[in-house]
XYZ file of N, CA, C and O in Angstrom:
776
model
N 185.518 65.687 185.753
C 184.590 66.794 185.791
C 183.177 66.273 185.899
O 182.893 65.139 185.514
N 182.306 67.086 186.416
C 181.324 66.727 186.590
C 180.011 67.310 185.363
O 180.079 68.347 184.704
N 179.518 66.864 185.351
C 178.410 67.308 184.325
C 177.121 67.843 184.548
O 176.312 66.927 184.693
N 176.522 69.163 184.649
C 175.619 69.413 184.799
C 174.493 69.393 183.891
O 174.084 70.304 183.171
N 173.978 68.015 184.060
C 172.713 67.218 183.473
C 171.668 68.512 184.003
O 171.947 69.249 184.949
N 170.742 68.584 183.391
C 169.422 69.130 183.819
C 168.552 68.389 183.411
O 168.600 67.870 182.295
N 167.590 68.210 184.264
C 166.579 66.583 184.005
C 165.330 67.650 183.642
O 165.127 68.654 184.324
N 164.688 67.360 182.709
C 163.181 67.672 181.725
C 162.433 67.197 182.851
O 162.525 66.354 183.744
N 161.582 68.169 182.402
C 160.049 67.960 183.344
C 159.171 67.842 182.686
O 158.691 68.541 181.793
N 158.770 66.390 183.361
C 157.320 65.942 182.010
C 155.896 67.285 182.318
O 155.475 67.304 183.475
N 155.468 67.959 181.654
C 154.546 68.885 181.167
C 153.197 67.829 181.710
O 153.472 66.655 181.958
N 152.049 68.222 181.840
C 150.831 67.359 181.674
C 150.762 65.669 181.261
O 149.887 65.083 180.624
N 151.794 65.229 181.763
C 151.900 63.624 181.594
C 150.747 63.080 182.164
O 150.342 63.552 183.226
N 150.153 62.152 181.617
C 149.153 61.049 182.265
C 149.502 59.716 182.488
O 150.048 58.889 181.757
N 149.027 59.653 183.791
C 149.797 57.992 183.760
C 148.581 57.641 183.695
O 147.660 58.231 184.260
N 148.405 55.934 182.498
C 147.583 55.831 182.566
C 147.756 53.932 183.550
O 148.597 53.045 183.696
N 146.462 54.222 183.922
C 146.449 52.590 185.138
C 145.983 51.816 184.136
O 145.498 52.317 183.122
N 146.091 50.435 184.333
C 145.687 49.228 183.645
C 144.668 49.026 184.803
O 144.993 48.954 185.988
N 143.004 48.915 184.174
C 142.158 48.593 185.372
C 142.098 47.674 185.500
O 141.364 47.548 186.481
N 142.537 46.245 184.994
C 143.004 45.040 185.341
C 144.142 44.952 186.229
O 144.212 43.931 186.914
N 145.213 45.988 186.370
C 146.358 45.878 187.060
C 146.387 44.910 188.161
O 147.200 43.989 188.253
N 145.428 45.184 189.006
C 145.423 44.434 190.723
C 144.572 44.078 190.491
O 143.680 44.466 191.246
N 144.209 43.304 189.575
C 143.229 42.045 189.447
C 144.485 40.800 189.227
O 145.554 41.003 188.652
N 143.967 39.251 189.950
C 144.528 38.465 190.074
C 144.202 37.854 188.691
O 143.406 38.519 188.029
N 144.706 36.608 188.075
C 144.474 35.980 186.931
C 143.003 35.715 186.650
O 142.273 36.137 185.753
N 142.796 34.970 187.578
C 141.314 34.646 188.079
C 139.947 35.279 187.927
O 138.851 34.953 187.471
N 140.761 36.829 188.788
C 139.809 37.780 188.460
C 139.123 38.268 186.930
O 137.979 38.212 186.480
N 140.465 38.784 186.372
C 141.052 39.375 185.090
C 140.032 38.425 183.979
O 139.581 38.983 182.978
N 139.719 36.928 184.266
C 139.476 35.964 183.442
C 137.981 35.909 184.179
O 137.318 35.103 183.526
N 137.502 36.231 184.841
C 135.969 36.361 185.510
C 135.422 37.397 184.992
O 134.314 37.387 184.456
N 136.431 38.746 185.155
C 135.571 40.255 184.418
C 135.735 39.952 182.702
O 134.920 40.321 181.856
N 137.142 39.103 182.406
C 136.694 39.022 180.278
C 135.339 38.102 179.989
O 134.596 38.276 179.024
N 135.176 37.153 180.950
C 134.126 36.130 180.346
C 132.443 36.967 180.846
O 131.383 36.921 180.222
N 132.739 37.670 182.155
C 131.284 38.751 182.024
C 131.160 39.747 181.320
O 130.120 40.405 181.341
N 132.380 40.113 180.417
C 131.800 40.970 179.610
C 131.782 40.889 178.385
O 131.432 41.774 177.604
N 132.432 39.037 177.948
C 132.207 38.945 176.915
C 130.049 38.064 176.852
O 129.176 38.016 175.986
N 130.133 37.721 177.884
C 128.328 37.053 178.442
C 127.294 38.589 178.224
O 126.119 38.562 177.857
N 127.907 39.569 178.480
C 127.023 40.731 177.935
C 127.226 41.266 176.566
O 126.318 41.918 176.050
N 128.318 41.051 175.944
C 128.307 41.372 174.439
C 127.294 40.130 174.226
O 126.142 40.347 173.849
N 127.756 38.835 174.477
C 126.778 38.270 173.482
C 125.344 38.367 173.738
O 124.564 38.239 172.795
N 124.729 38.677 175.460
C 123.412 39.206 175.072
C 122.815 39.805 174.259
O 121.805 39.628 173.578
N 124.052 41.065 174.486
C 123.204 42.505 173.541
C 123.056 42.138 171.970
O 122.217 42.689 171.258
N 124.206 40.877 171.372
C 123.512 40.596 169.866
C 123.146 39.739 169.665
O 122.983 39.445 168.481
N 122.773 38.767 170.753
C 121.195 37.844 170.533
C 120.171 38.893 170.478
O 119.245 38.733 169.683
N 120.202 39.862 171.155
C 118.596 40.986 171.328
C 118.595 41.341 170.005
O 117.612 41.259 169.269
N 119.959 41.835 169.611
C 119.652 42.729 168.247
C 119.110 42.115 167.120
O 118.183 42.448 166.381
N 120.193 40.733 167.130
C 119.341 39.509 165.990
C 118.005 39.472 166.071
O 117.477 39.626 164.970
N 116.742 39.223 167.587
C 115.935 38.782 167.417
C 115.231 39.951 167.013
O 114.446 39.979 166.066
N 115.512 40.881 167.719
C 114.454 42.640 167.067
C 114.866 43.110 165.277
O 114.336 43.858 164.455
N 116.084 42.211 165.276
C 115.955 42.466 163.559
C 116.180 40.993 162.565
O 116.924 40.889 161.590
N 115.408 40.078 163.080
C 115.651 38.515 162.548
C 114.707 38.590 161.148
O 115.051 37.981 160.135
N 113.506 39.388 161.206
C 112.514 39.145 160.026
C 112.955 40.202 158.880
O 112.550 40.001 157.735
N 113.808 41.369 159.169
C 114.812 42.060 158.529
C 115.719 41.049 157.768
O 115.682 40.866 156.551
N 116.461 40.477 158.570
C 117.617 39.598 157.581
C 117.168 38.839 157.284
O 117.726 38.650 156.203
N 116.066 37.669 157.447
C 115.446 36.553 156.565
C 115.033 37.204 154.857
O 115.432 36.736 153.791
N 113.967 38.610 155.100
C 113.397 38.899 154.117
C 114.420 39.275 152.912
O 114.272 38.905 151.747
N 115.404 40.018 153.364
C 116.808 39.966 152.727
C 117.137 38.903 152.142
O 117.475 38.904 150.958
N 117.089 37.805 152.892
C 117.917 36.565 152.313
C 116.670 35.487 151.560
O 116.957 34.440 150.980
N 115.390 35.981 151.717
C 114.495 35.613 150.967
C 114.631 35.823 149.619
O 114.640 35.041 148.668
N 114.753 37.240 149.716
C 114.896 38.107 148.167
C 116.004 36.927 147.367
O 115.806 37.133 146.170
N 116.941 35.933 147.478
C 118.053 35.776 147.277
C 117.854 34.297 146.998
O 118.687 33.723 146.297
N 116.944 33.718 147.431
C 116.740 32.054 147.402
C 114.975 31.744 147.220
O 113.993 32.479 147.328
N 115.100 30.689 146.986
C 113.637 30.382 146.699
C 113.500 28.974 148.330
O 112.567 28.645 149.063
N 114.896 28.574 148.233
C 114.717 27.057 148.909
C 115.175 27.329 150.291
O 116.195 27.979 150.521
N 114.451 26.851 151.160
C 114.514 27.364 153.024
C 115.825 26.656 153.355
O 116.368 26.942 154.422
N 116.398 25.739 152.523
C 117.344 25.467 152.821
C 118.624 26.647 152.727
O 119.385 26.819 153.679
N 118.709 27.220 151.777
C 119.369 28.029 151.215
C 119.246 29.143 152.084
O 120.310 29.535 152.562
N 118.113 29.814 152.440
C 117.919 30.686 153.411
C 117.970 30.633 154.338
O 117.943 31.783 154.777
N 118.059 29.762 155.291
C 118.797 29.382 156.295
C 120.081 29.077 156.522
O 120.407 28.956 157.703
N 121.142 28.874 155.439
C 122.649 28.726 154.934
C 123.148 30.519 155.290
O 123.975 30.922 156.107
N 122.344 31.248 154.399
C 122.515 32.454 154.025
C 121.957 33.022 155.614
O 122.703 33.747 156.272
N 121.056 32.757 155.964
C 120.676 33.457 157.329
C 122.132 33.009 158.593
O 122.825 33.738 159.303
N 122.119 32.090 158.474
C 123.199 31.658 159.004
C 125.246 32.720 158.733
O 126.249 32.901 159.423
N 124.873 33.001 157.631
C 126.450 33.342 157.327
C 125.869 34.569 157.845
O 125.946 34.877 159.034
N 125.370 35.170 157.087
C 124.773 36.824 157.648
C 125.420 36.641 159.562
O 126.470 37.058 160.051
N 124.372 35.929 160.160
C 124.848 35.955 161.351
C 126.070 35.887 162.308
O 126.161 36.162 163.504
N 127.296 35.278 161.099
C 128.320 35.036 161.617
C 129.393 36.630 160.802
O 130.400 37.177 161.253
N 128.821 36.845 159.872
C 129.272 38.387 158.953
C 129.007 39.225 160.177
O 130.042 39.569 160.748
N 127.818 39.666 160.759
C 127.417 40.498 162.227
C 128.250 40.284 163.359
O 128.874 41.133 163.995
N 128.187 38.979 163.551
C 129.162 38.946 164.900
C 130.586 39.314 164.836
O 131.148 39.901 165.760
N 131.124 38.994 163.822
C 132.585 39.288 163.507
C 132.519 40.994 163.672
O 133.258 41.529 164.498
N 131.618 41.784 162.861
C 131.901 43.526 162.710
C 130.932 43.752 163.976
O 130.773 44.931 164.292
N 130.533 43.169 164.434
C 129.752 43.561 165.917
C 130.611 44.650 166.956
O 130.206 45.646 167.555
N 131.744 44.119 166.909
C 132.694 44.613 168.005
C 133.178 46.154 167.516
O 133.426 47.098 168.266
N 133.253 46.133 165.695
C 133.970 47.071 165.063
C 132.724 48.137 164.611
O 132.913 49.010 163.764
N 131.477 47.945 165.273
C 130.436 48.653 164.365
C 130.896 49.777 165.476
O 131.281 49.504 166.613
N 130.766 51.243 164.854
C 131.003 52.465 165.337
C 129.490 52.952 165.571
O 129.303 53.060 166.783
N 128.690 53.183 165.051
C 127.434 53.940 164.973
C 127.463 55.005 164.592
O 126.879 55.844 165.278
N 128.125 55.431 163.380
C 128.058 56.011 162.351
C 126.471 56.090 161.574
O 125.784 57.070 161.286
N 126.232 54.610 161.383
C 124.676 55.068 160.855
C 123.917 54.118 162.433
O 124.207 54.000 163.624
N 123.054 53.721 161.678
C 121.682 53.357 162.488
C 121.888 52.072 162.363
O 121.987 51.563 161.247
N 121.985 51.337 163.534
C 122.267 49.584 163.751
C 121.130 48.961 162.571
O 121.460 47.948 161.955
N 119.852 49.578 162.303
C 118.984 48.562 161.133
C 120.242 49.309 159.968
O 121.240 48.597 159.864
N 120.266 50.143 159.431
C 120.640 50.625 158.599
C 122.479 49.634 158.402
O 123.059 49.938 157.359
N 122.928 49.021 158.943
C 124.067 48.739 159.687
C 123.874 46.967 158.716
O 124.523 46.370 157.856
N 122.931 46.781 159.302
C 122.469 45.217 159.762
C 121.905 44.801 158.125
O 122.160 43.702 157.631
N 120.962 46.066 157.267
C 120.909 45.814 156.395
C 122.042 45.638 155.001
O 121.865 45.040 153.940
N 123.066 46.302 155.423
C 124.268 46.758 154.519
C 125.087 45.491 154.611
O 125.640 45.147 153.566
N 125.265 44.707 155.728
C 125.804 43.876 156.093
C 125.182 42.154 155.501
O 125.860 41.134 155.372
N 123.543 42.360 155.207
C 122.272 41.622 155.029
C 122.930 41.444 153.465
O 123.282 40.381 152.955
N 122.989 42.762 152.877
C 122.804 42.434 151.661
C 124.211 42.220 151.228
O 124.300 41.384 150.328
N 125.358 42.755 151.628
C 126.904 42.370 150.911
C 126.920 40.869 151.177
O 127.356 40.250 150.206
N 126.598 40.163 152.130
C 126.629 38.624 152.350
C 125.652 38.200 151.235
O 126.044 37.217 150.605
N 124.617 38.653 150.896
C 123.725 37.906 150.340
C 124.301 37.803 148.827
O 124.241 36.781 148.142
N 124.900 39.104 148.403
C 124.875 39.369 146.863
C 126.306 38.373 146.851
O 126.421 37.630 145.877
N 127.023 38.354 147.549
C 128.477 37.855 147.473
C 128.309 36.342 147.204
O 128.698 35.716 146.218
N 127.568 35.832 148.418
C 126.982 34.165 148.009
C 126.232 34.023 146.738
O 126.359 33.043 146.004
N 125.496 34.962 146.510
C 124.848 35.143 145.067
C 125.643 34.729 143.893
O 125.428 33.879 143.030
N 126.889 35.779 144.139
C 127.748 36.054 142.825
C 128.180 34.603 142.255
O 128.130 34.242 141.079
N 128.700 33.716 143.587
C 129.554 32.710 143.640
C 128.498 31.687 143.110
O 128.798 31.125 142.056
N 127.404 31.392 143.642
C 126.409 30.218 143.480
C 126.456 30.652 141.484
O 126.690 29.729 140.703
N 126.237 31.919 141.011
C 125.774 32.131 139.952
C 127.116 31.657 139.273
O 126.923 31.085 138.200
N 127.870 31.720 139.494
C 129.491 31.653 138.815
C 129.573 30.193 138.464
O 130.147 29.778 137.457
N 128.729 29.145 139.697
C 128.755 27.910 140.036
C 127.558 26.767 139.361
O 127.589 25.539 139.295
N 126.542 27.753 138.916
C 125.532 27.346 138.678
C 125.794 25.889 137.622
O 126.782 25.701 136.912
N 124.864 25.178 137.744
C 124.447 23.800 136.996
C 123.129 23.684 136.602
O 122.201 23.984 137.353
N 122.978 23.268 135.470
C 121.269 22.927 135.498
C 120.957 21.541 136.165
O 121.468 20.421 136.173
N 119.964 22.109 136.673
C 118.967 21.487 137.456
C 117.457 20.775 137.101
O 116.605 21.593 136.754
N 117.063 19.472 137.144
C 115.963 19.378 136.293
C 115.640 19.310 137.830
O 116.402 19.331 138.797
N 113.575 19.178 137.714
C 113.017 19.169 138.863
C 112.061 18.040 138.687
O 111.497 18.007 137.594
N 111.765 17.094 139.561
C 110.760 16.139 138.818
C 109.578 15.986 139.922
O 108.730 15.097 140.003
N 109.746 16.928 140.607
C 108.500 16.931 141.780
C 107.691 18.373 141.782
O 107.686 19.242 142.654
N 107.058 18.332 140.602
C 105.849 19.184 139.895
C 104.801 18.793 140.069
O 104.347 17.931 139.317
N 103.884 19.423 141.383
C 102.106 18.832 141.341
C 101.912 19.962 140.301
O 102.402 21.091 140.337
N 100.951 19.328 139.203
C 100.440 19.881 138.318
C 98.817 19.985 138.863
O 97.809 20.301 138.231
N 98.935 19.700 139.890
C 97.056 19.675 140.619
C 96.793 20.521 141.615
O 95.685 20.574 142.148
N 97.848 21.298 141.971
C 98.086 22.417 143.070
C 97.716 23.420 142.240
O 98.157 23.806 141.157
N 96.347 23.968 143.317
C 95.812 25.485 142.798
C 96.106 26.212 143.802
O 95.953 25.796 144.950
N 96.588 27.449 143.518
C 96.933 28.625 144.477
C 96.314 29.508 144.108
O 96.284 29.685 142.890
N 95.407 30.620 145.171
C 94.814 31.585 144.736
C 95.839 32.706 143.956
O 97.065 32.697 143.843
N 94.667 33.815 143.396
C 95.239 34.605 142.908
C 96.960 35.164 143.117
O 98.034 35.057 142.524
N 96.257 35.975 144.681
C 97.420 36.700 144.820
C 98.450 36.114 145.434
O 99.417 36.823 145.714
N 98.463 34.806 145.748
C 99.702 33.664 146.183
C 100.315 33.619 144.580
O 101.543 33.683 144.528
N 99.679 33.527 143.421
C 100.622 33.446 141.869
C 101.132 34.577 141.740
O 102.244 34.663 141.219
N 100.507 35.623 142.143
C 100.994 37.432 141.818
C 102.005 37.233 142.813
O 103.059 37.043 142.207
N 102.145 37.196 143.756
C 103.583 37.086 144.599
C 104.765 36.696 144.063
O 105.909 37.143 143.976
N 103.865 35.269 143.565
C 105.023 34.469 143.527
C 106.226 35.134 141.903
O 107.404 35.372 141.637
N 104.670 35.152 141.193
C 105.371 35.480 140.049
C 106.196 36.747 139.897
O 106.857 36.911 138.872
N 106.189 37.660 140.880
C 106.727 39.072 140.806
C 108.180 38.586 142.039
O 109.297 38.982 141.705
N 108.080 37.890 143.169
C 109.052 37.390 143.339
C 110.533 36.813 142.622
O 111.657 36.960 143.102
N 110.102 35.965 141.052
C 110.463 35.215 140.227
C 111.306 36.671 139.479
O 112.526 36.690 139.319
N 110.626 37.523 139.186
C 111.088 38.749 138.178
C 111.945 39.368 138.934
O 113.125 39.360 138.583
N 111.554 40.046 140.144
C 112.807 40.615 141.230
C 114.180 39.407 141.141
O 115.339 39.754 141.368
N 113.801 37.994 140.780
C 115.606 37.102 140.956
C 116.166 37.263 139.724
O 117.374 37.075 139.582
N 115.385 37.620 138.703
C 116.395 37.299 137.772
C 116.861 39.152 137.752
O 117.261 39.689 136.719
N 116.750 39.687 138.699
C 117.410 41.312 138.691
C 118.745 41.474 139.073
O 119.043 40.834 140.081
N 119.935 42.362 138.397
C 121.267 42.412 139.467
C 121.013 41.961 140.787
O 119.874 41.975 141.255
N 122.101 41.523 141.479
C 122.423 42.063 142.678
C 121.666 42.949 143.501
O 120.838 42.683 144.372
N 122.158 44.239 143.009
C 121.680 45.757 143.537
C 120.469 46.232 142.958
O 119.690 46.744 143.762
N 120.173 46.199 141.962
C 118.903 46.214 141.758
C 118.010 45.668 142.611
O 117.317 46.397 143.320
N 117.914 44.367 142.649
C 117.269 42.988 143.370
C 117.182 44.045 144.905
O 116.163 44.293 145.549
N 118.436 44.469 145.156
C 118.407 44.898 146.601
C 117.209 46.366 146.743
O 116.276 46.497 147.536
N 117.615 47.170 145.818
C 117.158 48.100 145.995
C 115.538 48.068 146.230
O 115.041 48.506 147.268
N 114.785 47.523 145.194
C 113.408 46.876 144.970
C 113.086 46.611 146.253
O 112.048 46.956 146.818
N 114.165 45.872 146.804
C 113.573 45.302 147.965
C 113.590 46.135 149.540
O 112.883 46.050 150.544
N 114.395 46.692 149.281
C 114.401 48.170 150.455
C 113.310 48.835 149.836
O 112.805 49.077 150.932
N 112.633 49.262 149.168
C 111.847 49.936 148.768
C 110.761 49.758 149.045
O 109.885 50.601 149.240
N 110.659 47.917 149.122
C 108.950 47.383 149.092
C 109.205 47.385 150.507
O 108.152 47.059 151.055
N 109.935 47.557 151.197
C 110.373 47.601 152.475
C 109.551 48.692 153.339
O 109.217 48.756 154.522
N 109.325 49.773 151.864
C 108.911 51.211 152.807
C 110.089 52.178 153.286
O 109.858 53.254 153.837
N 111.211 51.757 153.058
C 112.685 52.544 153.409
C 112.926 53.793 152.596
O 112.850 53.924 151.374
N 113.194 54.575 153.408
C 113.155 56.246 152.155
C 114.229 56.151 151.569
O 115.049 55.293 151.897
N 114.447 57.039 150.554
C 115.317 56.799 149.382
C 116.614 56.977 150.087
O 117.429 56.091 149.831
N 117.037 57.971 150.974
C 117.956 58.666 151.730
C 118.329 57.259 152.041
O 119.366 56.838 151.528
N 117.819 56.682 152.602
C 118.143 55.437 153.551
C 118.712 54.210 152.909
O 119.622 53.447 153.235
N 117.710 54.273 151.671
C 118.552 52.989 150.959
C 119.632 53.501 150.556
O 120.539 52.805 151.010
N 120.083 54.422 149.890
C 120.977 55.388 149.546
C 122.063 54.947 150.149
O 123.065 54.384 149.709
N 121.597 55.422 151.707
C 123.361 54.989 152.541
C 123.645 53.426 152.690
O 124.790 52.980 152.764
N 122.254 52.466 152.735
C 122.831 51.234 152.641
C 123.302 51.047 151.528
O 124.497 50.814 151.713
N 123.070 51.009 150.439
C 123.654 50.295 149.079
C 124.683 50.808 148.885
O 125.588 50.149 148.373
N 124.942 52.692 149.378
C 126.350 52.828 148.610
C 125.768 54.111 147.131
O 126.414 54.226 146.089
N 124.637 54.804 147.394
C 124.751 55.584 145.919
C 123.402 56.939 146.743
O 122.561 56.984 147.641
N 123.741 57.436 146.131
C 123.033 58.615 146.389
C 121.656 58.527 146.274
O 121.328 57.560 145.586
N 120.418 59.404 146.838
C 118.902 59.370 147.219
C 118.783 58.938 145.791
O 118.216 57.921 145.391
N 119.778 60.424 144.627
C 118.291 60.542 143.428
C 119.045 59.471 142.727
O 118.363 59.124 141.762
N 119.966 58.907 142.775
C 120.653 57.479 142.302
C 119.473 56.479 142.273
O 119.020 55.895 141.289
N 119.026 56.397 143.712
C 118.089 55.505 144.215
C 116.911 55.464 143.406
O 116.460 54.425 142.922
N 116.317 56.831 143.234
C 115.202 57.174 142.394
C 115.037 56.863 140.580
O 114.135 56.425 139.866
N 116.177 57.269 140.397
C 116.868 56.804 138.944
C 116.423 55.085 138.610
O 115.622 54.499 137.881
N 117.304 54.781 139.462
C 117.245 52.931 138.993
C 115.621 52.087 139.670
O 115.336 50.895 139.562
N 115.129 52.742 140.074
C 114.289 52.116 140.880
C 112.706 52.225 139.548
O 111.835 51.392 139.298
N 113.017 54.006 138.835
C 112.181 53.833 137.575
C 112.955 53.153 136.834
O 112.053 52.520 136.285
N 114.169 52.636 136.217
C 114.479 51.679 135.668
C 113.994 50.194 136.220
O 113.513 49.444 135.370
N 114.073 49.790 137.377
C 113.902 48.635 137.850
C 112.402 48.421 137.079
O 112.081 47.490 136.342
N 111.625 49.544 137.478
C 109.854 49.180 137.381
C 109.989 49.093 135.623
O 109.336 48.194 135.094
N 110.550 49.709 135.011
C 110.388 49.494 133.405
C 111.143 47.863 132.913
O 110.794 47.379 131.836
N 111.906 47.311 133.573
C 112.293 45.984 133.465
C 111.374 45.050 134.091
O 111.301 43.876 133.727
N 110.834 45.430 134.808
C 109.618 44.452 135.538
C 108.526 44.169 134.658
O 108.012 43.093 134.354
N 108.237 45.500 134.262
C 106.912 45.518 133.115
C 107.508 45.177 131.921
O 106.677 44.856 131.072
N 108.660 45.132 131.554
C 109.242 44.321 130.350
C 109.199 42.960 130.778
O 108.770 42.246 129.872
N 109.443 42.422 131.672
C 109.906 40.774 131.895
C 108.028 40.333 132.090
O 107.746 39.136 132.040
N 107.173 41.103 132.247
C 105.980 40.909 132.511
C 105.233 40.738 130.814
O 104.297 39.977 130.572
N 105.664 41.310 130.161
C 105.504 41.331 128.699
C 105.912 39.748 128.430
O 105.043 38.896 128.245
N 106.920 39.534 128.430
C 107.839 38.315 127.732
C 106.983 36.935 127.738
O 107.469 35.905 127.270
């Protein structure tokens, strides 16, 4: 006997083409390496239009250029890796800073976990620095010994960044932001006391 099959009809099917399909090996390996030569343009540009962004970040975090250049360095390789995966959800600075500071606090955590004392024996005691080169420095000194996030926040702030903004980088809400930031300033003027 015979069987009367009835064959389904695909509805709105899409075929979809491989636009590599009728590309030769050659080809296929000419269009990945030009378009991987334009990804990496576009985040050399972005690094250099936001390079004094992630230093000042990784300033906040070290005293020694060695160190900040370690840390500038990982940052850069933290970016390239989520480069491909960044959606634009927020704002590439907004992006770049979130990214600035989870590298920074993370190396932080570990160095602090790691820490050793350190004596120093190369102290000019004959080096005068004006005023506001000691006011820097010394309010610099008070922002390191702050959390993590604290440390961060302070520093988006002196940044000029609205609360909204630090908000979405750190991870906590505007009046969150506002909250700890009069805490931050009442620990400052305490460590300024001491």
């Amino acid at each position: 006997k015979k069987r009367n099959v009835k064959k389904k009809k695909k509805k709105n099917c899409v075929s979809v083409v491989n636009p590599l399909g009728g590309l030769s090996k050659k080809q296929k390996t000419d269009l990945k390496n030009k378009q991987m030569n334009n990804t990496e343009q576009q985040f050399s540009q972005l690094v250099k239009d936001n390079r004094s962004t992630i230093y000042s970040v990784c300033y906040m975090f070290s005293n020694d250029a060695d160190e900040v250049a370690d840390l500038f360095q990982e940052v850069l390789v933290k970016l390239w890796n989520g480069y491909g995966s960044f959606q634009g959800k927020s704002d590439i600075k907004t992006w770049i800073y979130r990214v600035t500071l989870n590298t920074c606090i993370t190396i932080d955590r570990k160095k602090r976990r790691n820490r050793k004392a350190e004596l120093s024996m190369d102290v000019d005691y004959f080096d005068t620095q004006e005023q506001s080169t000691a006011q820097v420095r010394m309010l610099h000194d008070r922002i390191a010994r702050l959390q993590p996030l604290d440390r961060a926040i302070i520093l988006l702030w002196l940044e000029q960044i609205s609360y909204d903004e630090i908000g979405e980088i750190v991870g906590i809400s505007a009046k969150n932001v506002s909250v700890r930031l009069t805490r931050i300033r009442v620990q400052l003027k305490k460590m300024s006391n001491e």
